[in-house]
Amino acid sequence: MKWFTYLSGALLIAGSVAPAMAQSSGAVLTVPNEATLPKGPVGDAIKYGRALLSNTRRMLPNNVGNGLNCSSCHLSGGTVAYASPWVGLTGVFPEYRSRNGKLISLQERINDCFQRSMNGKPLAFDSTEMNAIMAYMKWLSTGVPTGTSVTGRGFEKIDASLNPDHARGAALYASQCAACHGSVGQGTTNPQGGYVFPPVWGPDSFNVGAGMARLYTAAAFIKHNMPLGRGGSLSAQEAVDLAWYVTQQPRPDYPARIHDWPKGGRPKDAR
């Protein structure tokens, strides 16, 4: 099962914004035509931001502490519904996040993912790289009314009352995932460097503070998007079983998680 994938170089998420549950909205998720890219410095920044999010590990080695790219979770460059798309995000931030317990900017949300999903270090808010990422997300959000989420933002909802079964999850991983992500979650390496299919646990995967390390967040992603090309073929129970097996495997720690949900409301699957 191809839980995550890299489609490097193409119009393709560490980057990494909001593995939150999907929200209802009145805006249709529409990806701008490539022909609408502006000329000059702004267009160059948009292209650079897209490249950074698709080849994050190679292009930002000082900020990424594992083997992932942002496009590992934000499929096809953040353009796929219910795969945490970036379309429309620039119009809904600043946004209150209960995990942070405060209103945060989109730059803060991006850095949250660099520190958690990428197990790395934040970008400077005024850096060329952060501005390029913001430019790409702004372009993706063309035509989405300010303050409106697109249909398919975040992940689809999944029944959080379902209880996982470890043995069933292990069997599902062996039959659906191991061919691409390895028998022990180590991923499939690329001879040119990095991963063709990234690791889903171990030292080169996301840390325990990442949204994808949570049972029902991971299950929601799996249910809608995996196996790659056959999203929706697993039942909700199978997705929960599989997510439990994967999320409970060893992965890097994130000590700062003890400060999450400072005002309460910690989800039952929080690590």
Coordinates of N, CA and C in Angstrom, one line a residue, residues 68-207:
L68 N 11.5 12.7 4.5 CA 10.2 13.0 3.9 C 10.3 14.4 3.1
N69 N 9.3 14.5 2.2 CA 9.1 15.8 1.5 C 7.7 16.2 1.9
C70 N 7.4 17.5 1.7 CA 6.1 18.0 2.1 C 5.0 17.2 1.3
S71 N 5.3 16.9 0.0 CA 4.4 16.2 -0.8 C 4.2 14.8 -0.5
S72 N 4.8 14.3 0.6 CA 4.6 12.9 1.1 C 3.2 12.8 1.6
C73 N 2.6 13.8 2.2 CA 1.3 13.8 2.7 C 0.3 14.6 1.9
H74 N 0.8 15.8 1.5 CA 0.0 16.7 0.7 C 0.1 16.4 -0.7
L75 N -0.7 15.4 -1.2 CA -0.5 14.8 -2.5 C -0.6 15.7 -3.6
S76 N 0.1 15.4 -4.7 CA 0.1 16.2 -5.9 C 0.2 17.7 -5.7
G77 N 1.2 18.0 -4.9 CA 1.5 19.4 -4.6 C 0.4 20.2 -3.9
G78 N -0.3 19.4 -3.0 CA -1.3 20.1 -2.2 C -2.6 20.4 -3.0
T79 N -2.9 19.6 -4.0 CA -4.0 19.9 -4.8 C -5.1 18.8 -4.8
V80 N -5.0 17.8 -3.9 CA -5.9 16.7 -3.9 C -6.9 16.8 -2.7
A81 N -8.2 16.8 -3.0 CA -9.2 16.9 -1.9 C -9.0 15.7 -0.9
Y82 N -9.1 16.1 0.4 CA -9.0 15.1 1.5 C -7.6 14.5 1.6
A83 N -6.7 15.2 1.0 CA -5.3 14.8 1.2 C -4.6 16.1 1.7
S84 N -5.3 16.8 2.6 CA -4.8 18.1 3.2 C -4.3 19.1 2.2
P85 N -5.2 19.5 1.2 CA -4.7 20.4 0.2 C -4.4 21.8 0.7
W86 N -3.6 22.5 -0.1 CA -3.2 23.8 0.3 C -4.1 24.9 -0.4
V87 N -5.0 24.4 -1.3 CA -5.9 25.3 -2.0 C -6.8 26.1 -1.0
G88 N -6.8 27.4 -1.0 CA -7.6 28.2 -0.2 C -7.1 28.5 1.2
L89 N -5.9 28.0 1.5 CA -5.4 28.2 2.9 C -5.0 29.6 3.2
T90 N -4.5 30.4 2.2 CA -4.1 31.7 2.5 C -5.3 32.6 2.9
G91 N -6.5 32.2 2.6 CA -7.6 33.0 3.0 C -8.3 32.6 4.3
V92 N -7.8 31.6 4.9 CA -8.4 31.2 6.2 C -7.5 31.3 7.4
F93 N -6.3 31.7 7.2 CA -5.3 32.0 8.3 C -5.2 33.5 8.4
P94 N -4.9 34.1 9.6 CA -4.7 33.4 10.9 C -5.9 32.6 11.3
E95 N -5.7 31.5 12.0 CA -6.7 30.6 12.4 C -6.4 30.1 13.9
Y96 N -7.5 29.9 14.6 CA -7.3 29.3 16.0 C -7.1 27.8 15.9
R97 N -6.0 27.3 16.5 CA -5.7 25.9 16.5 C -5.7 25.5 18.0
S98 N -6.5 24.5 18.3 CA -6.6 24.0 19.7 C -5.3 23.4 20.2
R99 N -4.6 22.8 19.3 CA -3.3 22.2 19.7 C -2.3 23.2 20.1
N100 N -2.3 24.4 19.5 CA -1.5 25.5 20.0 C -2.1 26.3 21.1
G101 N -3.4 26.2 21.1 CA -4.1 27.0 22.2 C -4.2 28.5 21.9
K102 N -4.0 28.9 20.6 CA -4.0 30.3 20.2 C -4.2 30.4 18.7
L103 N -4.4 31.7 18.3 CA -4.5 32.0 16.9 C -3.1 32.0 16.3
I104 N -3.0 31.3 15.2 CA -1.6 31.2 14.6 C -1.7 31.6 13.1
S105 N -0.6 32.0 12.6 CA -0.5 32.4 11.2 C -0.2 31.2 10.3
L106 N -0.3 31.3 9.0 CA 0.0 30.2 8.1 C 1.5 29.9 8.2
Q107 N 2.3 30.9 8.4 CA 3.7 30.6 8.5 C 4.0 29.8 9.8
E108 N 3.3 30.0 10.9 CA 3.5 29.2 12.1 C 3.0 27.8 11.8
R109 N 1.9 27.7 11.0 CA 1.4 26.3 10.8 C 2.4 25.5 9.9
I110 N 3.0 26.2 8.9 CA 4.0 25.6 8.1 C 5.1 25.1 8.9
N111 N 5.6 26.0 9.8 CA 6.7 25.6 10.7 C 6.4 24.5 11.7
D112 N 5.1 24.5 12.1 CA 4.7 23.3 12.9 C 5.0 22.0 12.2
C113 N 4.7 22.0 11.0 CA 4.9 20.7 10.2 C 6.4 20.5 9.9
F114 N 7.2 21.5 9.8 CA 8.6 21.3 9.6 C 9.2 20.7 10.9
Q115 N 8.7 21.1 12.0 CA 9.2 20.6 13.3 C 8.6 19.2 13.7
R116 N 7.5 18.9 13.2 CA 6.8 17.6 13.6 C 6.8 16.6 12.4
S117 N 6.2 16.9 11.4 CA 6.1 15.9 10.2 C 7.5 15.7 9.6
M118 N 8.3 16.8 9.5 CA 9.6 16.7 8.9 C 10.7 16.5 10.0
N119 N 10.3 16.5 11.3 CA 11.2 16.2 12.4 C 12.5 17.1 12.2
G120 N 12.2 18.4 11.9 CA 13.3 19.3 11.6 C 13.2 20.7 12.3
K121 N 13.6 21.7 11.6 CA 13.7 23.0 12.2 C 12.9 24.0 11.4
P122 N 12.4 25.1 12.0 CA 11.5 26.0 11.4 C 12.3 26.9 10.4
L123 N 11.5 27.4 9.4 CA 12.1 28.4 8.5 C 11.9 29.8 9.1
A124 N 12.8 30.8 8.8 CA 12.6 32.1 9.2 C 11.4 32.7 8.5
F125 N 10.5 33.4 9.2 CA 9.3 34.0 8.5 C 9.6 34.8 7.3
D126 N 10.8 35.6 7.3 CA 11.1 36.5 6.2 C 12.1 35.9 5.3
S127 N 12.3 34.6 5.3 CA 13.3 33.9 4.5 C 12.7 33.8 3.0
T128 N 13.6 33.7 2.1 CA 13.2 33.6 0.7 C 12.4 32.3 0.5
E129 N 12.8 31.3 1.3 CA 12.1 30.0 1.2 C 10.6 30.1 1.7
M130 N 10.4 30.7 2.8 CA 9.1 30.8 3.4 C 8.2 31.7 2.5
N131 N 8.8 32.8 1.9 CA 8.0 33.6 1.0 C 7.6 32.9 -0.2
A132 N 8.5 32.0 -0.7 CA 8.2 31.3 -1.9 C 7.1 30.3 -1.7
I133 N 7.2 29.6 -0.5 CA 6.1 28.7 -0.2 C 4.8 29.4 -0.1
M134 N 4.8 30.5 0.6 CA 3.6 31.3 0.7 C 3.0 31.8 -0.6
A135 N 3.9 32.1 -1.5 CA 3.5 32.6 -2.9 C 2.9 31.4 -3.6
Y136 N 3.4 30.2 -3.5 CA 2.8 29.1 -4.2 C 1.4 28.8 -3.6
M137 N 1.3 28.8 -2.3 CA 0.0 28.6 -1.7 C -1.0 29.7 -2.0
K138 N -0.6 30.9 -2.1 CA -1.5 32.0 -2.5 C -2.0 31.8 -3.9
W139 N -1.1 31.4 -4.8 CA -1.5 31.1 -6.2 C -2.5 30.0 -6.3
L140 N -2.2 28.9 -5.5 CA -3.2 27.8 -5.5 C -4.5 28.3 -5.0
S141 N -4.6 29.3 -4.2 CA -5.8 29.8 -3.6 C -6.6 30.8 -4.4
T142 N -6.1 31.0 -5.6 CA -6.7 32.0 -6.5 C -8.2 31.6 -6.7
G143 N -9.0 32.7 -6.5 CA -10.5 32.5 -6.7 C -11.3 32.0 -5.5
V144 N -10.6 31.5 -4.5 CA -11.3 31.1 -3.3 C -11.6 32.3 -2.4
P145 N -12.9 32.5 -2.0 CA -13.2 33.7 -1.2 C -12.5 33.6 0.1
T146 N -12.0 34.8 0.6 CA -11.3 34.9 1.9 C -12.3 34.4 3.0
G147 N -11.7 33.6 3.9 CA -12.5 33.1 5.0 C -13.3 31.9 4.7
T148 N -13.1 31.3 3.5 CA -13.9 30.2 3.1 C -12.9 29.0 2.9
S149 N -13.2 27.8 3.5 CA -12.5 26.6 3.2 C -13.0 25.9 2.0
V150 N -12.2 25.3 1.3 CA -12.6 24.5 0.1 C -13.2 23.2 0.6
T151 N -14.1 22.6 -0.2 CA -14.6 21.3 0.0 C -13.4 20.3 -0.1
G152 N -13.2 19.5 0.9 CA -12.0 18.6 0.8 C -10.8 19.1 1.6
R153 N -11.0 20.2 2.3 CA -9.9 20.6 3.1 C -9.6 19.6 4.2
G154 N -8.3 19.4 4.5 CA -7.9 18.5 5.6 C -8.1 17.0 5.1
F155 N -8.7 16.2 6.0 CA -9.0 14.8 5.6 C -10.4 14.5 5.8
E156 N -10.9 13.5 5.2 CA -12.3 13.1 5.4 C -12.6 12.7 6.8
K157 N -13.8 12.7 7.3 CA -14.1 12.3 8.6 C -14.1 10.8 8.7
I158 N -13.7 10.3 9.9 CA -13.7 8.9 10.1 C -14.3 8.6 11.5
D159 N -14.9 7.5 11.7 CA -15.6 7.2 12.9 C -14.6 6.9 14.0
A160 N -14.4 7.8 14.9 CA -13.4 7.7 16.0 C -13.9 6.8 17.1
S161 N -15.1 6.2 17.0 CA -15.5 5.2 18.0 C -15.0 3.8 17.6
L162 N -14.4 3.6 16.4 CA -13.9 2.3 16.0 C -12.7 2.0 16.8
N163 N -12.6 0.8 17.2 CA -11.4 0.3 18.0 C -10.5 -0.5 17.1
P164 N -9.2 -0.2 17.2 CA -8.2 -0.9 16.3 C -7.9 -2.3 16.8
D165 N -7.5 -3.1 15.8 CA -7.0 -4.5 16.1 C -5.6 -4.6 15.5
H166 N -4.6 -4.8 16.4 CA -3.2 -4.8 16.0 C -2.9 -6.0 15.0
A167 N -3.5 -7.2 15.3 CA -3.2 -8.3 14.4 C -3.7 -8.1 13.0
R168 N -5.0 -7.5 12.9 CA -5.5 -7.2 11.6 C -4.7 -6.2 10.9
G169 N -4.3 -5.2 11.6 CA -3.5 -4.1 11.1 C -2.1 -4.6 10.5
A170 N -1.5 -5.5 11.2 CA -0.2 -6.1 10.8 C -0.4 -6.9 9.5
A171 N -1.5 -7.6 9.4 CA -1.8 -8.4 8.2 C -2.1 -7.5 7.0
L172 N -2.8 -6.4 7.2 CA -3.1 -5.5 6.2 C -1.8 -4.8 5.7
Y173 N -1.0 -4.4 6.6 CA 0.3 -3.8 6.3 C 1.1 -4.7 5.4
A174 N 1.2 -6.0 5.7 CA 2.0 -6.9 5.0 C 1.4 -7.1 3.5
S175 N 0.1 -7.1 3.4 CA -0.5 -7.3 2.1 C -0.7 -6.1 1.3
Q176 N -0.8 -4.9 1.9 CA -1.2 -3.7 1.2 C -0.1 -2.6 1.1
C177 N 0.9 -2.7 2.1 CA 1.8 -1.6 2.2 C 3.3 -2.0 2.0
A178 N 3.7 -3.2 2.5 CA 5.1 -3.5 2.6 C 5.8 -3.5 1.3
A179 N 5.1 -3.8 0.2 CA 5.8 -3.8 -1.1 C 6.5 -2.5 -1.5
C180 N 5.8 -1.4 -1.0 CA 6.4 0.0 -1.3 C 7.1 0.5 -0.1
H181 N 6.6 0.4 1.1 CA 7.1 1.0 2.3 C 8.0 0.1 3.1
G182 N 8.2 -1.1 2.7 CA 9.2 -2.0 3.3 C 8.5 -2.8 4.4
S183 N 9.1 -4.0 4.7 CA 8.5 -4.9 5.7 C 8.6 -4.4 7.1
V184 N 9.5 -3.5 7.3 CA 9.7 -2.8 8.6 C 9.5 -1.3 8.5
G185 N 8.7 -0.9 7.5 CA 8.4 0.5 7.4 C 9.5 1.4 7.0
Q186 N 10.6 0.8 6.4 CA 11.8 1.6 6.1 C 11.7 2.4 4.8
G187 N 10.7 2.2 4.0 CA 10.6 2.9 2.7 C 11.4 2.2 1.6
T188 N 11.2 2.8 0.4 CA 12.0 2.3 -0.7 C 12.9 3.4 -1.2
T189 N 14.2 3.2 -1.1 CA 15.2 4.3 -1.4 C 15.3 4.5 -2.9
N190 N 15.7 5.7 -3.3 CA 16.0 6.1 -4.6 C 17.5 6.0 -4.8
P191 N 18.0 5.4 -5.9 CA 19.4 5.3 -6.1 C 20.1 6.7 -6.2
Q192 N 19.3 7.7 -6.7 CA 19.8 9.0 -6.8 C 19.8 9.8 -5.5
G193 N 19.3 9.2 -4.4 CA 19.1 9.8 -3.1 C 17.7 10.0 -2.7
G194 N 17.4 9.9 -1.4 CA 16.1 10.1 -0.9 C 15.3 8.8 -1.1
Y195 N 14.0 8.9 -1.2 CA 13.1 7.8 -1.2 C 12.1 7.9 -2.4
V196 N 11.9 6.8 -3.0 CA 10.8 6.7 -4.0 C 9.5 6.6 -3.2
F197 N 9.4 5.7 -2.2 CA 8.3 5.6 -1.3 C 8.9 5.8 0.1
P198 N 8.5 6.8 0.9 CA 9.1 7.1 2.1 C 8.8 6.2 3.3
P199 N 9.7 6.2 4.3 CA 9.4 5.4 5.4 C 8.2 5.8 6.2
V200 N 7.5 4.9 6.8 CA 6.3 5.2 7.6 C 6.6 5.0 9.1
W201 N 7.7 4.5 9.4 CA 8.2 4.6 10.8 C 9.7 4.5 10.8
G202 N 10.3 4.6 12.0 CA 11.7 4.6 12.1 C 12.3 6.0 12.1
P203 N 13.6 6.1 12.1 CA 14.3 7.4 12.3 C 14.1 8.3 11.2
D204 N 13.8 7.9 10.0 CA 13.6 8.8 8.8 C 12.2 9.1 8.6
S205 N 11.3 8.8 9.5 CA 9.8 9.1 9.3 C 9.4 10.3 10.2
F206 N 8.1 10.6 10.2 CA 7.6 11.7 11.0 C 7.7 11.4 12.5
N207 N 7.8 12.4 13.4 CA 7.9 12.1 14.8 C 6.6 12.0 15.5

